[in-house]
Coordinates of C-alpha atoms and ligand atoms in Angstrom, one line a residue:
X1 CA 15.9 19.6 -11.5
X2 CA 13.7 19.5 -8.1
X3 CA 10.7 18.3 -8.5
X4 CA 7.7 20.3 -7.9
X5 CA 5.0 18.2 -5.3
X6 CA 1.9 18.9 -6.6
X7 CA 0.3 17.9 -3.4
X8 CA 1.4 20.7 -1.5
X9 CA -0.1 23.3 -4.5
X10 CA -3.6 24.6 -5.5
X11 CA -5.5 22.8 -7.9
X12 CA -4.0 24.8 -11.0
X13 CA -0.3 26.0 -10.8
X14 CA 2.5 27.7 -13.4
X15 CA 5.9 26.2 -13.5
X16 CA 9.0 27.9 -14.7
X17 CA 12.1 26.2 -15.8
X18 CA 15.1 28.2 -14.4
X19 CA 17.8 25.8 -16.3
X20 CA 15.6 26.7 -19.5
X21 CA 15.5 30.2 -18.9
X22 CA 19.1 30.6 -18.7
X23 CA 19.7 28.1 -21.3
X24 CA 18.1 31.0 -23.7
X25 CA 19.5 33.6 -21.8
X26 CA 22.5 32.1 -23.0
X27 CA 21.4 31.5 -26.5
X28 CA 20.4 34.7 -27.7
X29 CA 23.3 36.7 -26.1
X30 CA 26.1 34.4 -28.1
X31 CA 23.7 35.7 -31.0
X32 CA 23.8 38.9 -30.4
X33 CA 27.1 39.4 -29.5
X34 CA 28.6 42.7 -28.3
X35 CA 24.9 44.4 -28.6
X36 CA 23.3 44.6 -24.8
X37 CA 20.0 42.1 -24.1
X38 CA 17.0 44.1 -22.7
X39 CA 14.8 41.4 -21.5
X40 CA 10.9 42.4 -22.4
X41 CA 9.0 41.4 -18.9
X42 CA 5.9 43.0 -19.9
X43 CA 2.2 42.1 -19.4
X44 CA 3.6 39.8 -16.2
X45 CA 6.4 38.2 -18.1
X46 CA 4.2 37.1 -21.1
X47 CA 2.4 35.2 -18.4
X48 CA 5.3 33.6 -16.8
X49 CA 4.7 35.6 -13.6
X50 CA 6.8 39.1 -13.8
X51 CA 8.8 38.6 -10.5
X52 CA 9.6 35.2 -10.5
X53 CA 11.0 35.8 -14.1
X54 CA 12.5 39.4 -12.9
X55 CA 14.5 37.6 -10.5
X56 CA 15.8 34.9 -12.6
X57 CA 17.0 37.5 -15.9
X58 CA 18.9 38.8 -13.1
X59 CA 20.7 36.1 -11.6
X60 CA 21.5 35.5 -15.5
X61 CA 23.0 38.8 -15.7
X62 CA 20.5 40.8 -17.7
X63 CA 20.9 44.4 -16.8
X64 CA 18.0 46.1 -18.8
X65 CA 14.2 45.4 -18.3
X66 CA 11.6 46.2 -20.2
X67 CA 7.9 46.9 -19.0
X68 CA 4.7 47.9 -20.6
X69 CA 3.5 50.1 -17.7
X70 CA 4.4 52.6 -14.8
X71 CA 2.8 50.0 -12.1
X72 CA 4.9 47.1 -13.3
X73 CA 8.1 48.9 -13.4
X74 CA 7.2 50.1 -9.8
X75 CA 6.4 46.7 -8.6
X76 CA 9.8 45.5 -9.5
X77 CA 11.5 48.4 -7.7
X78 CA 9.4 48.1 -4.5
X79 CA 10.8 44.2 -4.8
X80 CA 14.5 46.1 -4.8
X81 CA 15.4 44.9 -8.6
X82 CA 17.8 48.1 -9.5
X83 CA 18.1 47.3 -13.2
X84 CA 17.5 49.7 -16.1
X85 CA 14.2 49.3 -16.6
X86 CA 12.5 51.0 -19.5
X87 CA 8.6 51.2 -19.8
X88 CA 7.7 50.4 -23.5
X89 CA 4.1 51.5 -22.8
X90 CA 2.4 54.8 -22.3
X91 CA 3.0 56.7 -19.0
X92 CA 0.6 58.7 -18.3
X93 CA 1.3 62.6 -17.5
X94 CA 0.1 61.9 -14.0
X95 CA 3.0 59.5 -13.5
X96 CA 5.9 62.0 -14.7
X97 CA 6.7 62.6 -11.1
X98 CA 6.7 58.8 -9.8
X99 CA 8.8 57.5 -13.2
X100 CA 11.4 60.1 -12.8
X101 CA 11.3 59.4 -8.4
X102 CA 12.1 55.6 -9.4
X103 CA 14.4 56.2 -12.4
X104 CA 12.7 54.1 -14.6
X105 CA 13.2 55.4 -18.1
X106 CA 10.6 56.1 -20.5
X107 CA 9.4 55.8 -24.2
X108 CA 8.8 59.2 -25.3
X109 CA 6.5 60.2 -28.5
X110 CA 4.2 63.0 -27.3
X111 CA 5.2 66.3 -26.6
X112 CA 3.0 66.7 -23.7
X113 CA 5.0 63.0 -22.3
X114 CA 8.2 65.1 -22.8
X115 CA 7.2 68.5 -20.9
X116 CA 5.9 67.0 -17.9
X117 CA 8.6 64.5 -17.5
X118 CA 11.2 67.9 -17.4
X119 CA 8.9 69.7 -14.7
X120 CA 9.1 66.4 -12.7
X121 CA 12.6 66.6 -13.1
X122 CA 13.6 69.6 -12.1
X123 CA 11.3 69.7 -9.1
X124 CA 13.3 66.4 -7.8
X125 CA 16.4 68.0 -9.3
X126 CA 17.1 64.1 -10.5
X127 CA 17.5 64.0 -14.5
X128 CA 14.6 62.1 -16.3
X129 CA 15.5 59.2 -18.6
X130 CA 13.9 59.3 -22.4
X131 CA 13.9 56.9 -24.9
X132 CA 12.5 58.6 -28.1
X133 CA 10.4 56.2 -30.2
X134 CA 10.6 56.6 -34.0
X135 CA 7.4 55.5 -36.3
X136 CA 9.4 53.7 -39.0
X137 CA 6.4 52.3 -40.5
X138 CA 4.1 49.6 -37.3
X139 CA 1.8 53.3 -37.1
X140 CA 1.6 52.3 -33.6
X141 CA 3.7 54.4 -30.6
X142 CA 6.1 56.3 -32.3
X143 CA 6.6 59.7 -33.8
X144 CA 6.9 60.4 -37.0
X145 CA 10.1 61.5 -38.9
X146 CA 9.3 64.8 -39.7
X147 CA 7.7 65.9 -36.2
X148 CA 11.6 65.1 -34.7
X149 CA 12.2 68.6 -34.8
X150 CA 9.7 70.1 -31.9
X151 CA 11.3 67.3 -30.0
X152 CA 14.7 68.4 -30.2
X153 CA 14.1 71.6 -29.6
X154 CA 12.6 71.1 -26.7
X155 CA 15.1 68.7 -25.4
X156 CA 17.9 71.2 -26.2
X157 CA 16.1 73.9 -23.7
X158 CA 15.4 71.0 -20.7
X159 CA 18.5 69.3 -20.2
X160 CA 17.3 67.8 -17.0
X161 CA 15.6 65.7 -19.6
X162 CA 18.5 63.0 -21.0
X163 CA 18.0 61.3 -24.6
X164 CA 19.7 58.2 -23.2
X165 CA 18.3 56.1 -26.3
X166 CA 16.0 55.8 -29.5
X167 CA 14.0 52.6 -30.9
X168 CA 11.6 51.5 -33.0
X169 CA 9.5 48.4 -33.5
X170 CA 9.4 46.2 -36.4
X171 CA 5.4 45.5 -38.0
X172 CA 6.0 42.4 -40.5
X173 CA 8.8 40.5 -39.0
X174 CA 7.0 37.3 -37.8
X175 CA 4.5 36.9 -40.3
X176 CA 6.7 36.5 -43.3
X177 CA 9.8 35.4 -44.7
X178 CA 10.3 38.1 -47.0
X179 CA 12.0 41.2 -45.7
X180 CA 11.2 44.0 -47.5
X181 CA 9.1 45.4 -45.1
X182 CA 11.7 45.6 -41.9
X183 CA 14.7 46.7 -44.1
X184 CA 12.4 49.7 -44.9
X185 CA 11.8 50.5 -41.7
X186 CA 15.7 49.7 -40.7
X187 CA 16.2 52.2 -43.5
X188 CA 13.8 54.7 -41.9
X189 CA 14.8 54.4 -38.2
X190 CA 18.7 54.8 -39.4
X191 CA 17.6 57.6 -41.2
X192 CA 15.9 59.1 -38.2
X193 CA 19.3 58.4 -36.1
X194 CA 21.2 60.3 -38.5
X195 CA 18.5 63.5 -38.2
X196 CA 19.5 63.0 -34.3
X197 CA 23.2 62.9 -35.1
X198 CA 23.3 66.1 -37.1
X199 CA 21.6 68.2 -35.4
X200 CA 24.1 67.2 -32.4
X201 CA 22.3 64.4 -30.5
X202 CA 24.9 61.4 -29.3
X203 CA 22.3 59.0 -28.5
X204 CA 24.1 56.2 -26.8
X205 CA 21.3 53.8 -27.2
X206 CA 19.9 52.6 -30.1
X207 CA 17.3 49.8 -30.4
X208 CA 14.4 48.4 -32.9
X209 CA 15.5 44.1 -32.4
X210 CA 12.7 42.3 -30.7
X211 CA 13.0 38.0 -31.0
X212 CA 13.0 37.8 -34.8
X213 CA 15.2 40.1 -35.6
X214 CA 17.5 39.1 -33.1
X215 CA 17.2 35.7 -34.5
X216 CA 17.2 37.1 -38.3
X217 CA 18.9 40.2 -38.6
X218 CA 22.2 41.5 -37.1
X219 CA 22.1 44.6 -38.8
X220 CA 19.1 45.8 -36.1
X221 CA 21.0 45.0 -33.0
X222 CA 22.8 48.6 -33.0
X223 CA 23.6 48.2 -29.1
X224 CA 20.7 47.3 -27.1
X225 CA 17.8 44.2 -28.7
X226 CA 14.4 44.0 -26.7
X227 CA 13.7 40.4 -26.8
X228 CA 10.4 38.5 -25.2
X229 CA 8.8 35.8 -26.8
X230 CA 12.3 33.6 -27.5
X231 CA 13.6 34.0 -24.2
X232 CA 10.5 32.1 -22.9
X233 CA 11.6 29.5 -25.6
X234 CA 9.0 30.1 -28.1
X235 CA 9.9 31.0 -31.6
X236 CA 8.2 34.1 -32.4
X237 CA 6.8 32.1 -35.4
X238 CA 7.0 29.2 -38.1
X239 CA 8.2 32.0 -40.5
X240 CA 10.6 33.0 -38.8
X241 CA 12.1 29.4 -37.9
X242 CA 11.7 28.4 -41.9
X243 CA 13.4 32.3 -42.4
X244 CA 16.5 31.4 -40.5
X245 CA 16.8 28.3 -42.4
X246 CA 16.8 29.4 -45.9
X247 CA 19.3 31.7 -44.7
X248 CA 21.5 29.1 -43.9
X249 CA 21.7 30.6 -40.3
X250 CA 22.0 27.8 -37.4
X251 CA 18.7 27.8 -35.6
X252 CA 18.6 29.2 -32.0
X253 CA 17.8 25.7 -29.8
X254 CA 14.7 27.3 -27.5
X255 CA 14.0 25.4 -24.2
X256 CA 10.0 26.7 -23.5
X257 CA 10.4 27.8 -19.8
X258 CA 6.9 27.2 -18.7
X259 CA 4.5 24.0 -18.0
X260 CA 1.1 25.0 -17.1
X261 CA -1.0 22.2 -14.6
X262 CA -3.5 20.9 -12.7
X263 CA -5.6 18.4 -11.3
X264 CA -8.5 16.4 -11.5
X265 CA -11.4 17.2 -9.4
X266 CA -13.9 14.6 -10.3
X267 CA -14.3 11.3 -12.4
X268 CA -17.0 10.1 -13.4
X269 CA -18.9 7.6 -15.8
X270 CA -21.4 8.8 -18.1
X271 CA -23.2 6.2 -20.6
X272 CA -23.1 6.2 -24.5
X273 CA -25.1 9.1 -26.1
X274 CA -24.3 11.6 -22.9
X275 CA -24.4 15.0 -23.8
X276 CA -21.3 16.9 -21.8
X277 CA -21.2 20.6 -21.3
X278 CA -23.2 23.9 -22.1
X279 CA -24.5 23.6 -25.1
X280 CA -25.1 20.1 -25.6
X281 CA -22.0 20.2 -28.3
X282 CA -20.4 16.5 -27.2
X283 CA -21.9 13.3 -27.4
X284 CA -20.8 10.0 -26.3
X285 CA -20.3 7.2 -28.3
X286 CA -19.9 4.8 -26.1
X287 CA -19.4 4.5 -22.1
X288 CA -16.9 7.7 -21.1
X289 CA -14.8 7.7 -17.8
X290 CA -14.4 11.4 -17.6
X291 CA -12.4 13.8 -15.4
X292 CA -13.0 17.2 -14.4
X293 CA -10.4 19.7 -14.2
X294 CA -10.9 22.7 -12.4
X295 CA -9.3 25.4 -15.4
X296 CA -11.3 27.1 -17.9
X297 CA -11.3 30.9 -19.8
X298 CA -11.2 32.1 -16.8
X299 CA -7.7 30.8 -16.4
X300 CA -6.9 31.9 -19.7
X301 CA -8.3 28.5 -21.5
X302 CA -9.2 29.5 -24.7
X303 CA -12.7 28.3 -25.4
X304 CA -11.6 27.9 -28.9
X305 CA -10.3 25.0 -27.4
X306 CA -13.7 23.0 -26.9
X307 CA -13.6 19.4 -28.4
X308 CA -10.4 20.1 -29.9
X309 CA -7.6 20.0 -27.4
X310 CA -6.1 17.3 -25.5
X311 CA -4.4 17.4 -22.0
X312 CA -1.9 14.6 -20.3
X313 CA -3.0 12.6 -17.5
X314 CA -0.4 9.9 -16.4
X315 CA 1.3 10.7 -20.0
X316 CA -1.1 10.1 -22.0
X317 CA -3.4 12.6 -24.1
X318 CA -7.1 12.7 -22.9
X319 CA -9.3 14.8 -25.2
X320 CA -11.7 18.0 -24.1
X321 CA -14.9 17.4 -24.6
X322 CA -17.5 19.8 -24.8
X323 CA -17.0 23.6 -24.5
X324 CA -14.7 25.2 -21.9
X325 CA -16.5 26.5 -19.6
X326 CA -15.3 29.6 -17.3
X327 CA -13.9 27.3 -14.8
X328 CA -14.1 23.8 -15.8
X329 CA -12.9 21.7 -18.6
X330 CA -14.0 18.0 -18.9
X331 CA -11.5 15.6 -20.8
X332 CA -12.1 11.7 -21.6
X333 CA -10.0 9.2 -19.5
X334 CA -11.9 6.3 -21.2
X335 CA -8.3 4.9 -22.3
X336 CA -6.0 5.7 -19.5
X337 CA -6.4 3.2 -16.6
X338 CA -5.8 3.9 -12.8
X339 CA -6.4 7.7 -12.7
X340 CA -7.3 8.9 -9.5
X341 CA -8.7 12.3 -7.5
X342 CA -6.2 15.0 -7.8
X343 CA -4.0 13.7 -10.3
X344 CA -2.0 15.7 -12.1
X345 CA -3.1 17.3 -15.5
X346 CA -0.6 18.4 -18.0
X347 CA -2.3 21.7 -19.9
X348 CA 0.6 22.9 -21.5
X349 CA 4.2 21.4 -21.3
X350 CA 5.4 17.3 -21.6
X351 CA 4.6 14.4 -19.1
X352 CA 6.7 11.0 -20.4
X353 CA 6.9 11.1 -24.1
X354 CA 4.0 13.1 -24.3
X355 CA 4.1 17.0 -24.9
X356 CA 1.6 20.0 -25.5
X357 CA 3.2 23.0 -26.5
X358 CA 1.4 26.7 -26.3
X359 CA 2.2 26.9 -30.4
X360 CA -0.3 23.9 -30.9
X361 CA -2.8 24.9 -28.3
X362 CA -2.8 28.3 -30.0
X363 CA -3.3 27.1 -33.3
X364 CA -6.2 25.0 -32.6
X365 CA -7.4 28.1 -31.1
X366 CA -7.0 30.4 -34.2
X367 CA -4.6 32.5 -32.2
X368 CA -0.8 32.8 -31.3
X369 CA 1.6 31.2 -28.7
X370 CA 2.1 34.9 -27.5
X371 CA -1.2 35.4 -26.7
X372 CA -1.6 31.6 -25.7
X373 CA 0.9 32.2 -22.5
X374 CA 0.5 36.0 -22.0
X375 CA -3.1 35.5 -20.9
X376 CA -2.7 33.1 -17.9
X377 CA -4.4 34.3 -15.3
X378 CA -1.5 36.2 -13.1
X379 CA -3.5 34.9 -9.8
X380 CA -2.3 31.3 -10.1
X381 CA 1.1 30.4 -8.7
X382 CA 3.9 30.1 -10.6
X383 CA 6.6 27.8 -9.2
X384 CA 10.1 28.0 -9.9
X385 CA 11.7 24.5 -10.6
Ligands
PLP401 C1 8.0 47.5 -28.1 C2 8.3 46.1 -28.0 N1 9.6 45.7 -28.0 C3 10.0 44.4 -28.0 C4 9.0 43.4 -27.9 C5 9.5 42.0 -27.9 O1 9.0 41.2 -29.0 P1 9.2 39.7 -29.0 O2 8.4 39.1 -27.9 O3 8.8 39.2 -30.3 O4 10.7 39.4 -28.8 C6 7.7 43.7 -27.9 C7 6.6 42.7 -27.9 O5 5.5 42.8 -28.1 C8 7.3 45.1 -28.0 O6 6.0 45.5 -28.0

């Protein structure tokens, strides 16, 4: 693997594992099988930086993106990726015109979505692509069951418009092993495919898999499965992990693709009974050598992390103390001799025998390893190594 010299790069940077990448690439397409991989790049790769990861699901072969917006699937065609790239978000009706220019397809599940993307089309005379979303039961995007109809009436008087596929999204697939709750919305979306069927749509894409039920279910590939979260090497949960187990099904092996890092700005020595940070809310206990690093919530820190997480310096953990501030975290060095100015800092990812994983910084933050990575600030470098 080349190594990354921190010297050259800012005080905080994002690396991204390439070998680990395609090494879960690889992993979830032997799951899946025949059924096609769309890789979900959204919300700048789940913070892994939306090019850099763009570029390596193609070099791996992945033909389908998928994006939440109408500015990130643009962004990847201005940097020439020609893949199918699908926007799982909301266009807005301003951006009919622009989505059908780029071909980028889009999730469909207004009426008003559907009209203006067939005047766009016909005044480019280029068809526009339409993934109908179904609402099987998450009450998020989707339309419901028995509103299909105006939709497929409309669609049979605009044929510029093309039903290339259909999907739905599962609501209670991570959070539990029982699964009740996504085989009746597998029950509700193959019911909705059949509505299609008869009244003489052929839609040749069908898709409602994201990571878990890639992982969990075969039955939801159909052709296409959207997954995010697992090809970054997270597991989309604990539940689904212990799931897959008392299933007897082989756990996928995940490689996490990114290491988040900095380096030290300061070190000092404060005495015992030092206060550190806004609010007074660390004291010493006895003489601390600490080191400032220059990341914070800002950065995407959580400050749910104050006095409870630990970083790496020279592979060891050194603690945060006091709160995170918006740019700054302070961490004690007391026990790890010899560290010096700009050192490297270990955030998330291992340093010797030492690791910190985005699951355990977001549970001592009361949140999730999606949201944990997702909300890296997009203006620090990511490096490919
Ligand atoms: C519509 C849609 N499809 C697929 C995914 C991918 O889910 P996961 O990251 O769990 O694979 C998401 C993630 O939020 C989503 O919103």
């Amino acid at each position: 693997m080349a190594r990354v010299k921190t010297e050259k790069f800012p005080v905080q940077w994002v690396e991204i594992n390439r070998q680990a990448f395609f090494h879960n690439v690889q992993e979830f397409k032997n799951r899946l099988g025949q059924a096609g991989l769309l890789a979900v790049i959204k919300a700048n790769a789940y913070g892994h930086g939306l090019l850099e990861i763009a570029g390596l699901a193609a070099e791996s072969g992945i033909d389908w993106f998928g994006v939440h917006s109408l500015e990130e699937g643009l962004r990847l065609r201005q940097q020439g990726f020609n893949q199918k790239i699908l926007i799982l978000g909301y266009l807005p009706l301003s951006g009919a015109e622009e989505a059908v220019r780029a071909e980028l397809r889009s999730t469909v599940y207004n009426l008003e979505t559907l009209k203006a993307l067939a005047a766009a089309a016909r005044k480019q005379k280029k068809p526009a692509l339409v993934h109908l979303k179904i609402e099987t039961g998450t009450n998020r995007q989707g339309i419901a069951p028995n509103k299909l109809g105006g939709f497929l009436n409309l669609l049979k008087k605009t044929p510029e418009v093309v039903l290339e596929g259909v999907s739905s999204h599962f609501a209670n697939i991570e959070d539990t092993t029982d699964d009740y709750y996504p085989r009746y919305q597998l029950e509700n979306f193959k019911q909705a495919v059949n509505y299609l069927e008869s009244n003489g749509f052929k839609v040749p894409l069908r898709h409602m898999s994201c990571s878990a039920a890639a992982i969990l279910f075969p039955e939801t590939y159909f052709n296409l499965a959207r997954v995010g979260i697992g090809l970054y090497g997270l597991w989309p949960s604990k539940e689904t992990l212990v799931s897959c187990r008392l299933r007897g099904q082989s756990p996928l092996r995940l490689k996490p693709v990114l290491s988040w890092r900095a380096r030290v700005a300061q070190i000092k020595t404060v005495p015992r009974g030092a206060y550190i940070g806004y609010g007074c809310t660390y004291r010493t206990t006895r003489p601390t050598r600490l080191a400032i690093v220059p990341v914070g919530y800002y950065d995407g820190y959580d400050r749910g992390l104050s006095n409870s997480a630990y970083v790496l310096v020279k592979g060891k953990r050194a603690q945060v103390r006091g709160r995170v501030c918006m740019d700054f975290i302070m961490v004690d060095i007391t026990d790890i001799p010899g560290v010096k100015l700009e050192d490297p800092v270990t955030l998330i990812g291992a340093e010797g025998r030492e690791k910190i994983t985005a699951d355990q910084l977001a549970s001592l933050a009361g949140t999730i390893n999606y949201e944990m990575v997702t909300r890296i600030n997009p203006l620090i470098p990511r490096f490919i190594v």
